[in-house]
GROMACS .gro file of C-alpha atoms in nm:
model
   82
    1MET     CA    1   0.000   0.000   0.000
    2ALA     CA    2   0.107   0.356  -0.067
    3LEU     CA    3  -0.001   0.678   0.098
    4PHE     CA    4  -0.126   0.968  -0.114
    5MET     CA    5  -0.255   1.320  -0.053
    6ASP     CA    6  -0.506   1.417  -0.315
    7VAL     CA    7  -0.583   1.780  -0.382
    8HIS     CA    8  -0.904   1.918  -0.529
    9ASP     CA    9  -0.820   2.275  -0.632
   10ARG     CA   10  -1.169   2.418  -0.667
   11VAL     CA   11  -1.488   2.232  -0.576
   12GLU     CA   12  -1.783   2.452  -0.670
   13GLY     CA   13  -2.041   2.502  -0.396
   14LEU     CA   14  -1.825   2.337  -0.131
   15THR     CA   15  -1.984   2.313   0.214
   16ALA     CA   16  -1.901   2.109   0.521
   17ASP     CA   17  -2.209   1.892   0.461
   18ALA     CA   18  -2.122   1.838   0.094
   19VAL     CA   19  -1.766   1.725   0.165
   20ALA     CA   20  -1.884   1.500   0.449
   21GLY     CA   21  -2.135   1.341   0.211
   22ALA     CA   22  -1.872   1.287  -0.058
   23HIS     CA   23  -1.638   1.128   0.198
   24ALA     CA   24  -1.917   0.897   0.315
   25LYS     CA   25  -1.967   0.785  -0.047
   26ASP     CA   26  -1.592   0.719  -0.075
   27LEU     CA   27  -1.613   0.496   0.232
   28GLU     CA   28  -1.897   0.297   0.073
   29VAL     CA   29  -1.695   0.229  -0.246
   30GLN     CA   30  -1.333   0.205  -0.124
   31GLY     CA   31  -1.337  -0.163  -0.024
   32ARG     CA   32  -1.390  -0.269  -0.386
   33TYR     CA   33  -1.049  -0.124  -0.472
   34GLY     CA   34  -0.848  -0.204  -0.157
   35VAL     CA   35  -0.838   0.166  -0.068
   36ASP     CA   36  -0.869   0.344   0.268
   37TYR     CA   37  -0.969   0.712   0.258
   38ARG     CA   38  -0.837   0.803   0.604
   39GLN     CA   39  -0.907   1.173   0.653
   40TYR     CA   40  -1.001   1.489   0.469
   41TRP     CA   41  -0.954   1.862   0.517
   42PHE     CA   42  -1.126   2.148   0.334
   43ASP     CA   43  -1.158   2.523   0.303
   44GLU     CA   44  -1.504   2.646   0.204
   45GLY     CA   45  -1.373   2.988   0.099
   46SER     CA   46  -1.131   2.858  -0.164
   47GLY     CA   47  -1.315   2.535  -0.248
   48LYS     CA   48  -0.999   2.333  -0.178
   49VAL     CA   49  -1.022   1.978  -0.045
   50PHE     CA   50  -0.738   1.750   0.065
   51CYS     CA   51  -0.780   1.375   0.119
   52LEU     CA   52  -0.530   1.138   0.280
   53VAL     CA   53  -0.566   0.795   0.125
   54ASP     CA   54  -0.395   0.458   0.157
   55ALA     CA   55  -0.417   0.277  -0.177
   56PRO     CA   56  -0.244   0.010  -0.384
   57ASP     CA   57  -0.171   0.279  -0.645
   58ALA     CA   58  -0.283   0.624  -0.759
   59GLU     CA   59  -0.533   0.487  -1.011
   60ALA     CA   60  -0.719   0.286  -0.744
   61ALA     CA   61  -0.747   0.600  -0.528
   62ALA     CA   62  -0.878   0.801  -0.824
   63GLN     CA   63  -1.125   0.528  -0.921
   64VAL     CA   64  -1.292   0.544  -0.580
   65HIS     CA   65  -1.361   0.918  -0.619
   66ARG     CA   66  -1.469   0.868  -0.981
   67GLU     CA   67  -1.721   0.599  -0.890
   68ALA     CA   68  -1.837   0.744  -0.558
   69HIS     CA   69  -1.917   1.101  -0.668
   70GLY     CA   70  -1.721   1.199  -0.977
   71LEU     CA   71  -1.499   1.457  -0.804
   72VAL     CA   72  -1.159   1.337  -0.920
   73ALA     CA   73  -0.860   1.514  -0.762
   74ASP     CA   74  -0.655   1.767  -0.958
   75GLN     CA   75  -0.336   1.628  -0.799
   76LEU     CA   76  -0.252   1.296  -0.638
   77ILE     CA   77   0.078   1.323  -0.452
   78PRO     CA   78   0.266   1.027  -0.297
   79VAL     CA   79   0.353   1.112   0.066
   80ARG     CA   80   0.514   0.949   0.369
   81GLU     CA   81   0.422   0.995   0.733
   82GLY     CA   82   0.682   1.175   0.936
   0.00000   0.00000   0.00000
């Protein structure tokens, strides 16, 4: 498994409820792809969302978002915990 931070640069109409709902949909789908969406952070003012995800590869992480709600990240960055 690899750890990634995905970045959504501008999600239109972003609210706390909307991002919580999208995350819940990720959790429903992630098991099909061996993915674990661990945590998310967001800023309503800028529309930015950040998701920390454990996945076999970047494509599996992206596929969960694609299938769950269609909001695919603009960037998917491999990271390590420090």
